Amino acid sequence: MENVPENLKTFKNAILFLIIFQCLIVMGMVTFLLYSFVGEYLSIVTVISAMLLLMVCLPVSIHLYLSAKEKDLKTLFKYMVLNFLLLSISGIIWYLVPASFNWHLLPYIGKMLMLIACGILPLSLLIIIRHPQIDIRPVHKYIAVLLNIAAGIGILYFIMANIGGSGNYYDIFIYGLCIFIDTGILIYSAFLIMAYSTPKFRYAFFIWFLFFFFSIIGDSFNLLGYMGLYDTLEYSQIFYDVMLILGSAGLILYSMAYARPRALACLSRKHDRSADMGYERVLTVPGSMCVCDHGGNAVMMSDSFIDMLKLSGNRRQMFNILMYAGASIDGQKAIKRIREGDAVTINGIKYFDEKDGSRILSLKVFPMFSNDGKISSYIAVAEENKKS
């Protein structure tokens, strides 16, 4: 009987190998099928990168979105899915359809879809960066805005000063805006990488940073080429190909590390026993207690905690303890201490109750650690001080 687990593990690995082998065969067939249509004006490497976008980036991002539990990651991967979906449609309209139908407007439509696909990504980063639990000082947020404004002015000035007699106004408009969007994504991704201490979050934002690091180089080469300054149009696709190849590899590695059920099970087994005991006691202790994940999202609440904050339905599901901590006078400092692993008592948290009006609560937050010494969750105790 002792060999059963090992045999089962070998069997699962064999099944996984067969699945990977079949996927590689399918991707190879799709690659050669696409190349037969567009091989006259696209290289085999470009066709492979397009196949990776359609058959790797898009499915893996959907898997990451469905498996993500943290709100910030779910927001990021949702917009990632939209981006890859629009880019796939853009590529089909831009390259594949014109091979069968000689419609001159199709490349223009494809480029506009590409611009829209890139334009929706800053929305996800802005939504995440505005969350109270993100440890970014207001002055740094202002710096990010100023950097984006400076980049926009610089790009506009460069185009107006060098456009000369070029008649490619549509392409210049598209790639000028793309460079501006790329710059914003790089800036906000860098700030979010520095703001998060958890590798799971840092690696997710680094994937975006990697994508758009190569994207901005390719867009710049296209802009210079369409403006007639340098003969760089034929080199831009190299950076797009590298972007998709490295980005696909990054998404696969990230998915294997953080989105596999087995990996999640291993992570859950690393939780400290004291944390597990704390979770079980939350529903039985008389105090108003709540267990939150490392992002501050509530995973378990005592009845008295629910009654005190009048949480029900959707409000209970959307509850985030760090958002309430951020509502206090020293909220950002308190959040920073909490994320560093200190036990913190926060007084003067204003909370509005529809029935009782404005109330003031105090909040005690205690970090829980896993066996590797990292914060796995938080336990919060709420007390009502007075009514205002």
CSV table of C-alpha atoms in Angstrom, one decimal:
chain,number,residue,atom,x,y,z
A,1,MET,CA,0.0,0.0,0.0
A,2,GLU,CA,2.9,2.3,0.5
A,3,ASN,CA,3.6,2.4,-3.2
A,4,VAL,CA,0.1,3.6,-4.1
A,5,PRO,CA,0.8,7.3,-3.6
A,6,GLU,CA,4.0,7.1,-5.6
A,7,ASN,CA,2.3,5.1,-8.4
A,8,LEU,CA,-0.6,7.6,-8.4
A,9,LYS,CA,1.9,10.5,-8.7
A,10,THR,CA,3.7,8.8,-11.6
A,11,PHE,CA,0.3,8.2,-13.3
A,12,LYS,CA,-0.7,11.8,-12.9
A,13,ASN,CA,2.7,13.0,-14.3
A,14,ALA,CA,2.2,10.7,-17.3
A,15,ILE,CA,-1.2,12.1,-18.0
A,16,LEU,CA,0.1,15.6,-17.7
A,17,PHE,CA,2.9,14.8,-20.1
A,18,LEU,CA,0.4,13.4,-22.6
A,19,ILE,CA,-1.8,16.5,-22.3
A,20,ILE,CA,1.2,18.8,-22.9
A,21,PHE,CA,2.3,16.7,-25.8
A,22,GLN,CA,-1.1,16.9,-27.4
A,23,CYS,CA,-1.3,20.6,-26.9
A,24,LEU,CA,2.1,21.1,-28.6
A,25,ILE,CA,0.9,19.0,-31.5
A,26,VAL,CA,-2.3,21.1,-31.8
A,27,MET,CA,-0.3,24.4,-31.5
A,28,GLY,CA,2.1,23.2,-34.2
A,29,MET,CA,-0.7,22.3,-36.6
A,30,VAL,CA,-2.4,25.7,-36.0
A,31,THR,CA,1.0,27.4,-36.5
A,32,PHE,CA,1.5,25.8,-39.9
A,33,LEU,CA,-2.1,26.4,-40.9
A,34,LEU,CA,-1.8,30.1,-40.1
A,35,TYR,CA,1.6,30.3,-41.9
A,36,SER,CA,0.1,28.9,-45.1
A,37,PHE,CA,-2.3,31.9,-45.1
A,38,VAL,CA,0.1,34.7,-44.1
A,39,GLY,CA,3.5,33.3,-44.9
A,40,GLU,CA,4.1,35.7,-47.8
A,41,TYR,CA,4.3,38.7,-45.5
A,42,LEU,CA,4.9,37.3,-42.0
A,43,SER,CA,7.8,35.3,-40.6
A,44,ILE,CA,7.3,31.9,-38.9
A,45,VAL,CA,8.4,33.5,-35.6
A,46,THR,CA,5.7,36.1,-35.9
A,47,VAL,CA,3.1,33.4,-36.6
A,48,ILE,CA,4.3,31.4,-33.6
A,49,SER,CA,4.0,34.5,-31.4
A,50,ALA,CA,0.5,35.1,-32.7
A,51,MET,CA,-0.4,31.5,-32.0
A,52,LEU,CA,0.9,31.9,-28.4
A,53,LEU,CA,-1.3,34.9,-28.0
A,54,LEU,CA,-4.4,33.0,-29.0
A,55,MET,CA,-3.7,29.6,-27.6
A,56,VAL,CA,-1.6,30.4,-24.5
A,57,CYS,CA,-1.9,33.9,-23.3
A,58,LEU,CA,-5.7,34.1,-23.6
A,59,PRO,CA,-6.6,30.7,-22.0
A,60,VAL,CA,-4.0,31.0,-19.2
A,61,SER,CA,-5.2,34.5,-18.3
A,62,ILE,CA,-8.8,33.2,-18.2
A,63,HIS,CA,-7.6,30.4,-15.9
A,64,LEU,CA,-5.8,32.9,-13.7
A,65,TYR,CA,-8.9,35.1,-13.5
A,66,LEU,CA,-11.1,32.2,-12.5
A,67,SER,CA,-8.7,30.9,-9.9
A,68,ALA,CA,-7.8,34.2,-8.4
A,69,LYS,CA,-9.2,34.8,-4.9
A,70,GLU,CA,-7.8,38.3,-4.2
A,71,LYS,CA,-9.8,41.2,-5.6
A,72,ASP,CA,-6.7,43.1,-6.9
A,73,LEU,CA,-5.5,40.0,-8.9
A,74,LYS,CA,-9.0,39.3,-10.1
A,75,THR,CA,-9.2,42.9,-11.4
A,76,LEU,CA,-5.8,42.6,-13.1
A,77,PHE,CA,-6.5,39.3,-14.8
A,78,LYS,CA,-10.0,40.4,-15.9
A,79,TYR,CA,-8.5,43.3,-17.9
A,80,MET,CA,-5.7,41.0,-19.0
A,81,VAL,CA,-8.4,38.6,-20.5
A,82,LEU,CA,-10.0,41.6,-22.3
A,83,ASN,CA,-6.7,42.8,-23.6
A,84,PHE,CA,-5.7,39.4,-25.0
A,85,LEU,CA,-9.1,38.8,-26.5
A,86,LEU,CA,-9.1,42.2,-28.3
A,87,LEU,CA,-5.6,41.7,-29.5
A,88,SER,CA,-6.5,38.3,-30.9
A,89,ILE,CA,-9.5,39.8,-32.8
A,90,SER,CA,-7.2,42.7,-33.9
A,91,GLY,CA,-4.7,40.3,-35.3
A,92,ILE,CA,-7.3,38.2,-37.2
A,93,ILE,CA,-8.8,41.4,-38.7
A,94,TRP,CA,-5.4,42.9,-39.4
A,95,TYR,CA,-3.5,40.0,-40.9
A,96,LEU,CA,-5.6,36.9,-41.4
A,97,VAL,CA,-8.8,38.2,-43.1
A,98,PRO,CA,-7.0,40.4,-45.7
A,99,ALA,CA,-5.3,37.2,-46.9
A,100,SER,CA,-8.7,36.1,-48.2
A,101,PHE,CA,-10.5,39.4,-48.7
A,102,ASN,CA,-8.9,42.4,-50.2
A,103,TRP,CA,-10.5,45.0,-48.0
A,104,HIS,CA,-8.3,48.0,-47.5
A,105,LEU,CA,-10.0,49.2,-44.3
A,106,LEU,CA,-9.3,46.0,-42.4
A,107,PRO,CA,-5.8,47.0,-41.2
A,108,TYR,CA,-7.1,50.3,-40.0
A,109,ILE,CA,-9.8,48.6,-38.0
A,110,GLY,CA,-7.3,46.1,-36.6
A,111,LYS,CA,-5.0,48.9,-35.5
A,112,MET,CA,-7.8,50.7,-33.8
A,113,LEU,CA,-8.8,47.5,-31.9
A,114,MET,CA,-5.1,47.2,-30.8
A,115,LEU,CA,-5.2,50.7,-29.5
A,116,ILE,CA,-8.5,50.0,-27.5
A,117,ALA,CA,-6.9,46.7,-26.2
A,118,CYS,CA,-4.0,48.7,-24.8
A,119,GLY,CA,-6.1,51.6,-23.6
A,120,ILE,CA,-8.2,49.5,-21.2
A,121,LEU,CA,-5.2,48.2,-19.2
A,122,PRO,CA,-4.4,51.5,-17.4
A,123,LEU,CA,-8.0,51.3,-16.0
A,124,SER,CA,-7.2,48.1,-14.1
A,125,LEU,CA,-4.0,49.5,-12.6
A,126,LEU,CA,-5.7,52.8,-11.6
A,127,ILE,CA,-8.5,50.8,-9.9
A,128,ILE,CA,-5.9,48.8,-8.0
A,129,ILE,CA,-3.6,51.7,-7.1
A,130,ARG,CA,-6.6,53.6,-5.5
A,131,HIS,CA,-7.3,50.8,-3.0
A,132,PRO,CA,-6.7,52.0,0.6
A,133,GLN,CA,-4.7,48.9,1.4
A,134,ILE,CA,-2.0,49.7,-1.2
A,135,ASP,CA,1.0,51.1,0.6
A,136,ILE,CA,1.7,54.0,-1.8
A,137,ARG,CA,2.1,57.5,-0.4
A,138,PRO,CA,0.0,60.2,-1.9
A,139,VAL,CA,3.1,62.1,-3.0
A,140,HIS,CA,4.2,59.0,-5.0
A,141,LYS,CA,0.8,58.9,-6.7
A,142,TYR,CA,1.1,62.6,-7.7
A,143,ILE,CA,4.6,61.8,-9.0
A,144,ALA,CA,3.2,59.0,-11.2
A,145,VAL,CA,0.5,61.4,-12.6
A,146,LEU,CA,3.2,64.1,-13.3
A,147,LEU,CA,5.4,61.5,-15.0
A,148,ASN,CA,2.5,60.5,-17.3
A,149,ILE,CA,1.7,64.2,-18.1
A,150,ALA,CA,5.3,64.9,-18.8
A,151,ALA,CA,5.5,61.8,-21.1
A,152,GLY,CA,2.3,62.9,-22.9
A,153,ILE,CA,3.7,66.4,-23.5
A,154,GLY,CA,7.1,65.0,-24.6
A,155,ILE,CA,5.5,62.6,-27.1
A,156,LEU,CA,3.2,65.2,-28.5
A,157,TYR,CA,6.1,67.7,-28.9
A,158,PHE,CA,8.3,65.1,-30.6
A,159,ILE,CA,5.6,64.2,-33.1
A,160,MET,CA,4.7,67.9,-33.9
A,161,ALA,CA,8.4,68.8,-34.3
A,162,ASN,CA,9.3,65.9,-36.6
A,163,ILE,CA,6.2,65.0,-38.5
A,164,GLY,CA,7.4,67.0,-41.5
A,165,GLY,CA,5.8,65.9,-44.8
A,166,SER,CA,4.8,62.5,-43.7
A,167,GLY,CA,1.3,61.5,-44.8
A,168,ASN,CA,0.9,58.5,-42.4
A,169,TYR,CA,-1.1,60.5,-39.9
A,170,TYR,CA,-3.4,57.6,-38.9
A,171,ASP,CA,-0.4,55.4,-38.0
A,172,ILE,CA,1.4,58.2,-36.3
A,173,PHE,CA,-1.7,58.9,-34.2
A,174,ILE,CA,-2.1,55.2,-33.3
A,175,TYR,CA,1.5,54.5,-32.3
A,176,GLY,CA,1.9,57.9,-30.6
A,177,LEU,CA,-1.1,57.0,-28.3
A,178,CYS,CA,0.3,53.5,-27.8
A,179,ILE,CA,3.6,54.8,-26.6
A,180,PHE,CA,1.8,57.1,-24.2
A,181,ILE,CA,-0.3,54.2,-22.9
A,182,ASP,CA,2.8,52.0,-22.6
A,183,THR,CA,4.5,54.6,-20.6
A,184,GLY,CA,1.6,54.9,-18.1
A,185,ILE,CA,1.4,51.1,-17.7
A,186,LEU,CA,5.2,50.8,-17.1
A,187,ILE,CA,5.0,53.6,-14.5
A,188,TYR,CA,2.0,52.2,-12.6
A,189,SER,CA,3.3,48.6,-12.8
A,190,ALA,CA,6.6,49.7,-11.3
A,191,PHE,CA,4.9,51.5,-8.4
A,192,LEU,CA,2.7,48.5,-7.7
A,193,ILE,CA,5.7,46.1,-7.8
A,194,MET,CA,7.3,48.2,-5.1
A,195,ALA,CA,4.1,48.6,-3.1
A,196,TYR,CA,3.3,44.9,-2.7
A,197,SER,CA,5.5,42.7,-0.5
A,198,THR,CA,3.9,39.4,-1.5
A,199,PRO,CA,5.6,37.7,-4.4
A,200,LYS,CA,2.3,36.5,-5.9
A,201,PHE,CA,1.3,40.1,-6.5
A,202,ARG,CA,4.7,41.4,-7.5
A,203,TYR,CA,5.2,38.7,-10.2
A,204,ALA,CA,1.7,39.4,-11.6
A,205,PHE,CA,2.5,43.1,-12.1
A,206,PHE,CA,6.0,42.2,-13.4
A,207,ILE,CA,4.4,40.2,-16.2
A,208,TRP,CA,2.6,43.3,-17.3
A,209,PHE,CA,5.9,45.3,-17.0
A,210,LEU,CA,7.6,42.7,-19.1
A,211,PHE,CA,5.0,42.8,-21.8
A,212,PHE,CA,5.0,46.6,-22.2
A,213,PHE,CA,8.7,47.0,-21.9
A,214,PHE,CA,9.1,45.3,-25.2
A,215,SER,CA,5.8,46.8,-26.5
A,216,ILE,CA,7.0,50.4,-26.1
A,217,ILE,CA,10.2,49.6,-28.0
A,218,GLY,CA,8.2,48.1,-30.9
A,219,ASP,CA,5.8,51.0,-30.9
A,220,SER,CA,8.7,53.5,-30.9
A,221,PHE,CA,10.2,51.8,-33.9
A,222,ASN,CA,6.9,51.9,-35.7
A,223,LEU,CA,6.4,55.6,-34.9
A,224,LEU,CA,9.9,56.5,-36.1
A,225,GLY,CA,9.3,54.5,-39.3
A,226,TYR,CA,5.9,56.0,-40.2
A,227,MET,CA,7.2,59.5,-39.5
A,228,GLY,CA,10.0,58.8,-42.1
A,229,LEU,CA,12.8,59.5,-39.6
A,230,TYR,CA,14.4,56.1,-39.8
A,231,ASP,CA,13.9,52.8,-41.6
A,232,THR,CA,12.7,50.9,-38.5
A,233,LEU,CA,9.4,49.4,-39.5
A,234,GLU,CA,10.8,46.0,-40.4
A,235,TYR,CA,12.5,45.7,-36.9
A,236,SER,CA,9.5,46.6,-34.8
A,237,GLN,CA,7.9,43.1,-35.1
A,238,ILE,CA,11.0,41.5,-33.5
A,239,PHE,CA,10.1,43.2,-30.2
A,240,TYR,CA,6.5,42.2,-30.4
A,241,ASP,CA,7.5,38.6,-31.0
A,242,VAL,CA,9.8,38.7,-28.0
A,243,MET,CA,7.1,40.3,-26.0
A,244,LEU,CA,4.6,37.5,-26.7
A,245,ILE,CA,7.1,34.7,-26.4
A,246,LEU,CA,8.5,35.8,-23.0
A,247,GLY,CA,5.1,36.9,-21.8
A,248,SER,CA,3.6,33.5,-22.6
A,249,ALA,CA,6.4,31.8,-20.7
A,250,GLY,CA,5.9,34.2,-17.7
A,251,LEU,CA,2.1,33.5,-17.6
A,252,ILE,CA,2.7,29.7,-17.7
A,253,LEU,CA,5.3,29.8,-15.0
A,254,TYR,CA,3.1,32.1,-12.9
A,255,SER,CA,0.1,29.8,-13.4
A,256,MET,CA,2.2,26.7,-12.4
A,257,ALA,CA,3.4,28.5,-9.2
A,258,TYR,CA,0.2,30.1,-8.0
A,259,ALA,CA,-2.9,28.8,-9.8
A,260,ARG,CA,-2.6,25.1,-9.7
A,261,PRO,CA,-4.9,23.3,-7.2
A,262,ARG,CA,-1.9,21.3,-6.0
A,263,ALA,CA,0.2,24.4,-5.3
A,264,LEU,CA,-2.7,26.0,-3.5
A,265,ALA,CA,-3.1,22.9,-1.4
A,266,CYS,CA,0.6,23.0,-0.5
A,267,LEU,CA,0.4,26.6,0.5
A,268,SER,CA,-2.6,26.0,2.7
A,269,ARG,CA,-0.8,23.1,4.5
A,270,LYS,CA,2.0,25.6,5.4
A,271,HIS,CA,-0.3,27.6,7.6
A,272,ASP,CA,0.7,27.7,11.2
A,273,ARG,CA,-1.4,25.5,13.5
A,274,SER,CA,-2.1,28.6,15.6
A,275,ALA,CA,-3.7,30.2,12.6
A,276,ASP,CA,-6.0,27.2,12.0
A,277,MET,CA,-7.0,27.2,15.7
A,278,GLY,CA,-7.7,30.9,15.4
A,279,TYR,CA,-9.9,30.4,12.4
A,280,GLU,CA,-12.0,27.7,14.2
A,281,ARG,CA,-12.4,29.9,17.3
A,282,VAL,CA,-13.6,33.0,15.5
A,283,LEU,CA,-17.2,31.7,15.3
A,284,THR,CA,-17.3,30.8,19.0
A,285,VAL,CA,-15.5,33.6,20.9
A,286,PRO,CA,-17.8,36.3,22.4
A,287,GLY,CA,-15.8,39.2,20.9
A,288,SER,CA,-16.4,40.8,17.5
A,289,MET,CA,-13.7,39.0,15.4
A,290,CYS,CA,-12.9,38.6,11.8
A,291,VAL,CA,-10.3,36.6,9.9
A,292,CYS,CA,-8.9,38.2,6.7
A,293,ASP,CA,-6.5,37.0,4.0
A,294,HIS,CA,-3.2,38.9,3.5
A,295,GLY,CA,-5.0,41.4,1.2
A,296,GLY,CA,-7.5,42.3,4.0
A,297,ASN,CA,-10.5,40.5,2.4
A,298,ALA,CA,-12.7,38.9,5.0
A,299,VAL,CA,-12.9,35.1,4.9
A,300,MET,CA,-14.6,34.4,8.2
A,301,MET,CA,-16.6,36.6,10.6
A,302,SER,CA,-18.2,36.0,14.0
A,303,ASP,CA,-21.8,36.7,14.4
A,304,SER,CA,-21.2,39.7,16.8
A,305,PHE,CA,-18.8,41.2,14.2
A,306,ILE,CA,-21.5,41.0,11.6
A,307,ASP,CA,-24.1,42.5,13.9
A,308,MET,CA,-21.8,45.3,15.0
A,309,LEU,CA,-21.0,46.5,11.5
A,310,LYS,CA,-24.5,45.6,10.1
A,311,LEU,CA,-23.0,43.5,7.3
A,312,SER,CA,-25.3,41.5,5.1
A,313,GLY,CA,-25.3,40.1,1.6
A,314,ASN,CA,-23.0,41.9,-0.8
A,315,ARG,CA,-21.6,44.2,1.9
A,316,ARG,CA,-20.3,41.1,3.7
A,317,GLN,CA,-18.6,39.7,0.6
A,318,MET,CA,-17.0,43.0,-0.3
A,319,PHE,CA,-15.7,43.7,3.3
A,320,ASN,CA,-12.0,44.6,3.5
A,321,ILE,CA,-10.5,45.3,6.9
A,322,LEU,CA,-7.7,47.5,5.5
A,323,MET,CA,-10.2,49.8,3.9
A,324,TYR,CA,-11.7,50.5,7.3
A,325,ALA,CA,-8.3,50.9,8.8
A,326,GLY,CA,-7.5,53.4,6.0
A,327,ALA,CA,-10.5,55.5,7.1
A,328,SER,CA,-8.8,56.5,10.4
A,329,ILE,CA,-6.6,59.6,10.9
A,330,ASP,CA,-3.4,57.5,10.8
A,331,GLY,CA,-4.8,55.0,8.4
A,332,GLN,CA,-1.9,54.8,5.9
A,333,LYS,CA,0.7,54.5,8.7
A,334,ALA,CA,-1.4,51.9,10.4
A,335,ILE,CA,-1.8,49.9,7.2
A,336,LYS,CA,2.0,50.0,6.6
A,337,ARG,CA,2.6,48.7,10.1
A,338,ILE,CA,0.0,46.0,9.6
A,339,ARG,CA,1.6,44.8,6.4
A,340,GLU,CA,5.0,44.8,8.1
A,341,GLY,CA,3.7,42.3,10.7
A,342,ASP,CA,3.0,44.5,13.7
A,343,ALA,CA,0.0,44.1,15.9
A,344,VAL,CA,-1.8,47.4,15.7
A,345,THR,CA,-4.7,49.1,17.5
A,346,ILE,CA,-6.4,51.8,15.4
A,347,ASN,CA,-8.7,54.3,17.1
A,348,GLY,CA,-11.2,56.7,15.6
A,349,ILE,CA,-12.4,54.7,12.6
A,350,LYS,CA,-15.5,56.4,11.2
A,351,TYR,CA,-18.2,54.0,10.1
A,352,PHE,CA,-21.6,55.0,8.7
A,353,ASP,CA,-24.6,52.9,9.7
A,354,GLU,CA,-27.9,53.6,7.8
A,355,LYS,CA,-29.9,53.0,11.0
A,356,ASP,CA,-27.7,54.4,13.7
A,357,GLY,CA,-25.9,57.1,11.7
A,358,SER,CA,-22.2,57.8,12.1
A,359,ARG,CA,-20.3,55.6,14.5
A,360,ILE,CA,-16.7,55.4,15.7
A,361,LEU,CA,-15.0,52.1,16.1
A,362,SER,CA,-11.6,50.9,17.3
A,363,LEU,CA,-9.9,48.1,15.5
A,364,LYS,CA,-7.2,45.7,16.8
A,365,VAL,CA,-5.4,43.8,14.0
A,366,PHE,CA,-3.1,40.8,14.7
A,367,PRO,CA,-1.0,39.2,11.9
A,368,MET,CA,-0.9,35.4,11.6
A,369,PHE,CA,2.2,33.8,10.2
A,370,SER,CA,2.9,30.6,8.2
A,371,ASN,CA,5.8,28.3,8.9
A,372,ASP,CA,8.0,30.1,6.5
A,373,GLY,CA,7.6,33.3,8.6
A,374,LYS,CA,5.4,35.2,6.1
A,375,ILE,CA,2.1,36.8,6.9
A,376,SER,CA,-0.7,34.4,5.9
A,377,SER,CA,-3.7,36.3,7.3
A,378,TYR,CA,-5.0,38.7,9.9
A,379,ILE,CA,-7.3,38.5,12.8
A,380,ALA,CA,-9.2,41.7,13.6
A,381,VAL,CA,-11.2,42.6,16.7
A,382,ALA,CA,-13.7,45.5,16.5
A,383,GLU,CA,-15.0,47.5,19.4
A,384,GLU,CA,-17.4,50.4,19.3
A,385,ASN,CA,-16.2,53.5,21.2
A,386,LYS,CA,-19.1,55.9,20.9
A,387,LYS,CA,-21.7,57.3,18.6
A,388,SER,CA,-21.2,60.7,17.2
